[in-house]
Amino acid sequence: MKNILVIGSINMDLTVSTPRVPVMGETIHGHSFSTSPGGKGANQAIAAAKSGGTVKFFGAVGNDVYAKALVNNLECNGVEYNGVSIEDVSTGVAVITIFNGNNSIILDAGANGRITVEMLEKKKELFAWADYLILQGEIPEEINIESAKYAKETGTVVVFNPAPYQDFSDELYKYIDWIIPNESETELMTRVCVDNEDSARKAVDLIRKKGVRNVIITWGEKGSVYSCGEDIKIMPARKTEAVDTTAAGDCFIGNFVRMLAEGSDIDTAVLYATAASSIAVSRRGASDSLPTKNEIEKLINC
Ligand code: RIB
């Protein structure tokens, strides 16, 4: 098993289910409020560790009640925490509403937004340890660029989840080996709405022009489109009743990379990642919804 390093966000998710989406200025009743551990980085790390990966995490928490709970949650799920605590800021939070199984998320980055290059430099030994590095868009871009640059120096494979989407710099793209956006991030990146195989091919080609060779577009209930050469392939999703889609993409990414770290071929890694995320959407919560290896294998073999 090869080693996986995740550098990224760690949040407390404050989630409420709603009967409909409120209009501006309106108050409506929601239900089933919960606080649960999340953050794209932490979710991806836990998805990889829970399914058998060897995973370390670097990120930042603030000075509040959420910090300890989130670090404990990483450690209880088998992730080695190598992060920093920042005194004068809150831990990241995500305010999530769930309507009809789909989520909308508002982030306050808190400590995630305060990671500095100096903090990262003190953890440089992590890059020599890592065979795979997973990054996302919830920490400052300069941290992603520096991390990806260090990874290239140590021959570490860089996997980037461009979420939430922003206009990422060309410099970052040139260090990325795998990019894994969802369909809305793909549309923002390429201006192509991926609704069939032709548009998927067009989007993949445009993403490649940014300098990234290997692309996976996660496609919600339709599955995923993936390509590591001229060919594009489609992996259909498994039929599942979606209770909460939060962290489904994170689950896919953590499991995909864990499979590669185990030595799997790409098709099998995508198959496992797809099965894993179908389990995640059938449960509420972010990291709480992520499946174990046994659960994934049981689903694949049934
Ligand atoms: O991808 C889902 C995650 O996005 C949530 O856990 C939330 O914290 C936000 O980071």
GROMACS .gro file of C-alpha atoms and ligand atoms in nm:
model
  312
    1MET     CA    1   0.000   0.000   0.000
    2LYS     CA    2   0.139   0.337  -0.103
    3ASN     CA    3   0.104   0.648   0.114
    4ILE     CA    4  -0.161   0.920   0.073
    5LEU     CA    5  -0.121   1.278   0.193
    6VAL     CA    6  -0.422   1.509   0.198
    7ILE     CA    7  -0.365   1.882   0.233
    8GLY     CA    8  -0.687   2.074   0.267
    9SER     CA    9  -0.987   2.193   0.459
   10ILE     CA   10  -1.145   2.068   0.777
   11ASN     CA   11  -1.489   2.205   0.874
   12MET     CA   12  -1.774   2.152   1.112
   13ASP     CA   13  -2.088   2.108   0.901
   14LEU     CA   14  -2.409   2.265   1.038
   15THR     CA   15  -2.684   2.092   0.844
   16VAL     CA   16  -3.061   2.151   0.825
   17SER     CA   17  -3.310   1.977   0.598
   18THR     CA   18  -3.565   2.204   0.430
   19PRO     CA   19  -3.900   2.136   0.263
   20ARG     CA   20  -3.813   2.387  -0.011
   21VAL     CA   21  -3.557   2.654  -0.095
   22PRO     CA   22  -3.641   2.986   0.075
   23VAL     CA   23  -3.658   3.299  -0.139
   24MET     CA   24  -3.450   3.607  -0.048
   25GLY     CA   25  -3.575   3.765   0.275
   26GLU     CA   26  -3.799   3.469   0.365
   27THR     CA   27  -3.788   3.259   0.683
   28ILE     CA   28  -3.900   2.896   0.659
   29HIS     CA   29  -3.903   2.603   0.900
   30GLY     CA   30  -3.639   2.336   0.853
   31HIS     CA   31  -3.580   2.014   1.049
   32SER     CA   32  -3.327   1.746   1.150
   33PHE     CA   33  -3.047   1.989   1.242
   34SER     CA   34  -2.710   1.825   1.302
   35THR     CA   35  -2.348   1.922   1.349
   36SER     CA   36  -2.111   1.676   1.189
   37PRO     CA   37  -1.746   1.667   1.081
   38GLY     CA   38  -1.677   1.771   0.724
   39GLY     CA   39  -1.450   1.978   0.500
   40LYS     CA   40  -1.354   1.848   0.158
   41GLY     CA   41  -0.996   1.773   0.262
   42ALA     CA   42  -1.087   1.591   0.582
   43ASN     CA   43  -1.366   1.398   0.407
   44GLN     CA   44  -1.132   1.281   0.132
   45ALA     CA   45  -0.871   1.176   0.389
   46ILE     CA   46  -1.128   0.981   0.591
   47ALA     CA   47  -1.276   0.820   0.279
   48ALA     CA   48  -0.931   0.689   0.189
   49ALA     CA   49  -0.841   0.577   0.543
   50LYS     CA   50  -1.177   0.413   0.624
   51SER     CA   51  -1.145   0.198   0.315
   52GLY     CA   52  -0.796   0.080   0.411
   53GLY     CA   53  -0.557   0.355   0.297
   54THR     CA   54  -0.250   0.482   0.484
   55VAL     CA   55  -0.332   0.851   0.516
   56LYS     CA   56  -0.184   1.166   0.670
   57PHE     CA   57  -0.361   1.504   0.676
   58PHE     CA   58  -0.226   1.857   0.693
   59GLY     CA   59  -0.465   2.147   0.749
   60ALA     CA   60  -0.561   2.400   1.016
   61VAL     CA   61  -0.818   2.434   1.291
   62GLY     CA   62  -0.901   2.745   1.493
   63ASN     CA   63  -0.952   2.818   1.858
   64ASP     CA   64  -1.303   2.694   1.944
   65VAL     CA   65  -1.503   2.388   2.051
   66TYR     CA   66  -1.506   2.241   1.701
   67ALA     CA   67  -1.128   2.209   1.671
   68LYS     CA   68  -1.081   1.918   1.911
   69ALA     CA   69  -1.386   1.726   1.787
   70LEU     CA   70  -1.266   1.747   1.426
   71VAL     CA   71  -0.911   1.635   1.502
   72ASN     CA   72  -1.048   1.345   1.713
   73ASN     CA   73  -1.274   1.246   1.428
   74LEU     CA   74  -0.981   1.226   1.185
   75GLU     CA   75  -0.779   1.017   1.429
   76CYS     CA   76  -1.070   0.786   1.516
   77ASN     CA   77  -1.109   0.716   1.146
   78GLY     CA   78  -0.744   0.621   1.103
   79VAL     CA   79  -0.602   0.945   0.960
   80GLU     CA   80  -0.275   1.075   1.109
   81TYR     CA   81  -0.328   1.445   1.181
   82ASN     CA   82  -0.031   1.669   1.109
   83GLY     CA   83  -0.211   2.002   1.114
   84VAL     CA   84  -0.171   2.332   1.292
   85SER     CA   85  -0.388   2.526   1.540
   86ILE     CA   86  -0.433   2.897   1.484
   87GLU     CA   87  -0.521   3.099   1.794
   88ASP     CA   88  -0.716   3.403   1.677
   89VAL     CA   89  -0.961   3.253   1.430
   90SER     CA   90  -1.255   3.011   1.428
   91THR     CA   91  -1.241   2.661   1.281
   92GLY     CA   92  -1.392   2.638   0.931
   93VAL     CA   93  -1.769   2.590   0.919
   94ALA     CA   94  -2.006   2.491   0.642
   95VAL     CA   95  -2.373   2.588   0.664
   96ILE     CA   96  -2.555   2.320   0.466
   97THR     CA   97  -2.919   2.293   0.362
   98ILE     CA   98  -3.058   1.970   0.226
   99PHE     CA   99  -3.357   1.981  -0.002
  100ASN     CA  100  -3.479   1.664  -0.175
  101GLY     CA  101  -3.150   1.486  -0.096
  102ASN     CA  102  -2.939   1.757  -0.264
  103ASN     CA  103  -2.727   2.005  -0.076
  104SER     CA  104  -2.633   2.374  -0.093
  105ILE     CA  105  -2.329   2.482   0.105
  106ILE     CA  106  -2.208   2.818   0.239
  107LEU     CA  107  -1.853   2.812   0.374
  108ASP     CA  108  -1.672   3.026   0.626
  109ALA     CA  109  -1.312   2.914   0.573
  110GLY     CA  110  -1.192   3.031   0.917
  111ALA     CA  111  -0.856   2.866   0.994
  112ASN     CA  112  -0.852   2.691   0.653
  113GLY     CA  113  -0.799   3.031   0.493
  114ARG     CA  114  -0.510   3.118   0.725
  115ILE     CA  115  -0.262   2.842   0.639
  116THR     CA  116   0.069   3.000   0.539
  117VAL     CA  117   0.362   2.882   0.329
  118GLU     CA  118   0.580   2.898   0.645
  119MET     CA  119   0.344   2.652   0.820
  120LEU     CA  120   0.361   2.423   0.519
  121GLU     CA  121   0.741   2.441   0.497
  122LYS     CA  122   0.768   2.305   0.852
  123LYS     CA  123   0.590   1.988   0.732
  124LYS     CA  124   0.800   1.935   0.422
  125GLU     CA  125   0.897   1.583   0.529
  126LEU     CA  126   0.537   1.479   0.454
  127PHE     CA  127   0.606   1.510   0.081
  128ALA     CA  128   0.897   1.266   0.093
  129TRP     CA  129   0.661   1.020   0.269
  130ALA     CA  130   0.370   1.060   0.027
  131ASP     CA  131   0.318   0.869  -0.297
  132TYR     CA  132  -0.012   1.050  -0.364
  133LEU     CA  133  -0.113   1.405  -0.272
  134ILE     CA  134  -0.480   1.515  -0.275
  135LEU     CA  135  -0.565   1.888  -0.291
  136GLN     CA  136  -0.892   2.086  -0.319
  137GLY     CA  137  -0.996   2.451  -0.343
  138GLU     CA  138  -1.089   2.530   0.020
  139ILE     CA  139  -0.744   2.650   0.131
  140PRO     CA  140  -0.540   2.943  -0.009
  141GLU     CA  141  -0.429   2.881  -0.365
  142GLU     CA  142  -0.064   2.956  -0.285
  143ILE     CA  143  -0.068   2.660  -0.045
  144ASN     CA  144  -0.199   2.435  -0.321
  145ILE     CA  145   0.067   2.564  -0.562
  146GLU     CA  146   0.353   2.519  -0.312
  147SER     CA  147   0.225   2.175  -0.211
  148ALA     CA  148   0.196   2.060  -0.571
  149LYS     CA  149   0.544   2.198  -0.642
  150TYR     CA  150   0.696   2.010  -0.344
  151ALA     CA  151   0.512   1.697  -0.457
  152LYS     CA  152   0.669   1.718  -0.801
  153GLU     CA  153   1.015   1.738  -0.638
  154THR     CA  154   0.953   1.408  -0.458
  155GLY     CA  155   0.782   1.226  -0.747
  156THR     CA  156   0.444   1.232  -0.567
  157VAL     CA  157   0.132   1.200  -0.786
  158VAL     CA  158  -0.090   1.510  -0.751
  159VAL     CA  159  -0.470   1.472  -0.754
  160PHE     CA  160  -0.669   1.797  -0.756
  161ASN     CA  161  -1.039   1.845  -0.681
  162PRO     CA  162  -1.120   2.199  -0.809
  163ALA     CA  163  -1.395   2.260  -0.554
  164PRO     CA  164  -1.533   2.508  -0.483
  165TYR     CA  165  -1.446   2.625  -0.834
  166GLN     CA  166  -1.254   2.948  -0.885
  167ASP     CA  167  -1.030   3.070  -1.161
  168PHE     CA  168  -0.726   2.861  -1.061
  169SER     CA  169  -0.388   2.979  -1.188
  170ASP     CA  170  -0.212   2.819  -1.485
  171GLU     CA  171   0.082   2.748  -1.257
  172LEU     CA  172  -0.125   2.513  -1.042
  173TYR     CA  173  -0.258   2.318  -1.340
  174LYS     CA  174   0.089   2.239  -1.464
  175TYR     CA  175   0.170   2.032  -1.152
  176ILE     CA  176  -0.152   1.826  -1.155
  177ASP     CA  177  -0.159   1.462  -1.265
  178TRP     CA  178  -0.530   1.396  -1.207
  179ILE     CA  179  -0.812   1.650  -1.193
  180ILE     CA  180  -1.153   1.546  -1.056
  181PRO     CA  181  -1.427   1.812  -1.090
  182ASN     CA  182  -1.802   1.750  -1.069
  183GLU     CA  183  -2.032   1.854  -1.353
  184SER     CA  184  -2.096   2.208  -1.228
  185GLU     CA  185  -1.724   2.271  -1.169
  186THR     CA  186  -1.659   2.132  -1.518
  187GLU     CA  187  -1.910   2.375  -1.665
  188LEU     CA  188  -1.752   2.670  -1.483
  189MET     CA  189  -1.407   2.558  -1.600
  190THR     CA  190  -1.492   2.488  -1.964
  191ARG     CA  191  -1.829   2.660  -2.030
  192VAL     CA  192  -1.948   2.318  -2.150
  193CYS     CA  193  -2.259   2.166  -1.995
  194VAL     CA  194  -2.182   1.795  -1.973
  195ASP     CA  195  -2.508   1.623  -2.064
  196ASN     CA  196  -2.400   1.352  -2.307
  197GLU     CA  197  -2.091   1.172  -2.432
  198ASP     CA  198  -2.009   1.437  -2.695
  199SER     CA  199  -2.018   1.725  -2.450
  200ALA     CA  200  -1.817   1.515  -2.202
  201ARG     CA  201  -1.550   1.462  -2.468
  202LYS     CA  202  -1.546   1.835  -2.546
  203ALA     CA  203  -1.510   1.924  -2.175
  204VAL     CA  204  -1.231   1.669  -2.124
  205ASP     CA  205  -1.043   1.809  -2.426
  206LEU     CA  206  -1.072   2.164  -2.292
  207ILE     CA  207  -0.951   2.059  -1.947
  208ARG     CA  208  -0.656   1.881  -2.112
  209LYS     CA  209  -0.562   2.207  -2.283
  210LYS     CA  210  -0.487   2.341  -1.935
  211GLY     CA  211  -0.208   2.085  -1.918
  212VAL     CA  212  -0.371   1.808  -1.712
  213ARG     CA  213  -0.361   1.469  -1.879
  214ASN     CA  214  -0.590   1.260  -1.658
  215VAL     CA  215  -0.947   1.376  -1.603
  216ILE     CA  216  -1.246   1.236  -1.416
  217ILE     CA  217  -1.576   1.424  -1.420
  218THR     CA  218  -1.808   1.305  -1.147
  219TRP     CA  219  -2.155   1.316  -1.291
  220GLY     CA  220  -2.395   1.274  -0.998
  221GLU     CA  221  -2.665   1.016  -1.054
  222LYS     CA  222  -2.532   0.948  -1.404
  223GLY     CA  223  -2.197   0.819  -1.275
  224SER     CA  224  -1.864   0.950  -1.402
  225VAL     CA  225  -1.668   1.018  -1.720
  226TYR     CA  226  -1.298   0.939  -1.712
  227SER     CA  227  -1.007   0.962  -1.946
  228CYS     CA  228  -0.634   0.915  -1.927
  229GLY     CA  229  -0.556   0.925  -2.295
  230GLU     CA  230  -0.750   0.976  -2.615
  231ASP     CA  231  -1.031   0.751  -2.500
  232ILE     CA  232  -1.313   0.860  -2.274
  233LYS     CA  233  -1.502   0.603  -2.070
  234ILE     CA  234  -1.827   0.624  -1.879
  235MET     CA  235  -1.891   0.447  -1.549
  236PRO     CA  236  -2.264   0.443  -1.475
  237ALA     CA  237  -2.372   0.517  -1.118
  238ARG     CA  238  -2.544   0.255  -0.907
  239LYS     CA  239  -2.914   0.310  -0.846
  240THR     CA  240  -2.951   0.449  -0.495
  241GLU     CA  241  -3.205   0.661  -0.317
  242ALA     CA  242  -3.015   0.981  -0.238
  243VAL     CA  243  -3.071   1.094   0.121
  244ASP     CA  244  -2.784   1.344   0.133
  245THR     CA  245  -2.529   1.405  -0.142
  246THR     CA  246  -2.286   1.589   0.089
  247ALA     CA  247  -1.934   1.442   0.052
  248ALA     CA  248  -2.030   1.205  -0.232
  249GLY     CA  249  -1.757   1.358  -0.450
  250ASP     CA  250  -1.509   1.347  -0.160
  251CYS     CA  251  -1.593   0.981  -0.108
  252PHE     CA  252  -1.528   0.913  -0.476
  253ILE     CA  253  -1.190   1.090  -0.470
  254GLY     CA  254  -1.067   0.932  -0.145
  255ASN     CA  255  -1.160   0.586  -0.267
  256PHE     CA  256  -1.023   0.636  -0.617
  257VAL     CA  257  -0.683   0.740  -0.481
  258ARG     CA  258  -0.683   0.466  -0.218
  259MET     CA  259  -0.743   0.212  -0.495
  260LEU     CA  260  -0.452   0.352  -0.699
  261ALA     CA  261  -0.238   0.339  -0.384
  262GLU     CA  262  -0.326  -0.030  -0.355
  263GLY     CA  263  -0.201  -0.085  -0.709
  264SER     CA  264  -0.541  -0.105  -0.880
  265ASP     CA  265  -0.591  -0.030  -1.249
  266ILE     CA  266  -0.796   0.280  -1.338
  267ASP     CA  267  -1.120   0.100  -1.440
  268THR     CA  268  -1.136  -0.094  -1.114
  269ALA     CA  269  -1.050   0.217  -0.911
  270VAL     CA  270  -1.337   0.409  -1.075
  271LEU     CA  271  -1.573   0.114  -1.018
  272TYR     CA  272  -1.490   0.105  -0.645
  273ALA     CA  273  -1.508   0.482  -0.609
  274THR     CA  274  -1.851   0.481  -0.775
  275ALA     CA  275  -1.981   0.209  -0.544
  276ALA     CA  276  -1.839   0.389  -0.240
  277SER     CA  277  -2.010   0.717  -0.327
  278SER     CA  278  -2.342   0.543  -0.386
  279ILE     CA  279  -2.322   0.428  -0.022
  280ALA     CA  280  -2.230   0.780   0.095
  281VAL     CA  281  -2.536   0.939  -0.071
  282SER     CA  282  -2.765   0.689   0.096
  283ARG     CA  283  -2.666   0.823   0.441
  284ARG     CA  284  -2.681   1.162   0.610
  285GLY     CA  285  -2.369   1.364   0.691
  286ALA     CA  286  -2.026   1.415   0.544
  287SER     CA  287  -1.752   1.207   0.704
  288ASP     CA  288  -2.019   1.010   0.896
  289SER     CA  289  -2.158   0.883   0.566
  290LEU     CA  290  -1.829   0.740   0.432
  291PRO     CA  291  -1.816   0.361   0.394
  292THR     CA  292  -1.561   0.104   0.511
  293LYS     CA  293  -1.383  -0.127   0.270
  294ASN     CA  294  -1.608  -0.418   0.377
  295GLU     CA  295  -1.921  -0.221   0.296
  296ILE     CA  296  -1.788  -0.128  -0.048
  297GLU     CA  297  -1.681  -0.482  -0.131
  298LYS     CA  298  -2.013  -0.623  -0.012
  299LEU     CA  299  -2.198  -0.388  -0.246
  300ILE     CA  300  -1.971  -0.469  -0.540
  301ASN     CA  301  -2.002  -0.843  -0.487
  302CYS     CA  302  -2.378  -0.853  -0.438
  303RIB     O1  303  -1.783   1.828  -0.007
  303RIB     C1  304  -1.862   1.840   0.107
  303RIB     C2  305  -1.798   1.933   0.206
  303RIB     O2  306  -1.792   2.062   0.150
  303RIB     C3  307  -1.872   1.949   0.335
  303RIB     O3  308  -1.835   1.855   0.432
  303RIB     C4  309  -1.842   2.093   0.374
  303RIB     O4  310  -1.766   2.106   0.490
  303RIB     C5  311  -1.773   2.155   0.255
  303RIB     O5  312  -1.638   2.166   0.272
   0.00000   0.00000   0.00000
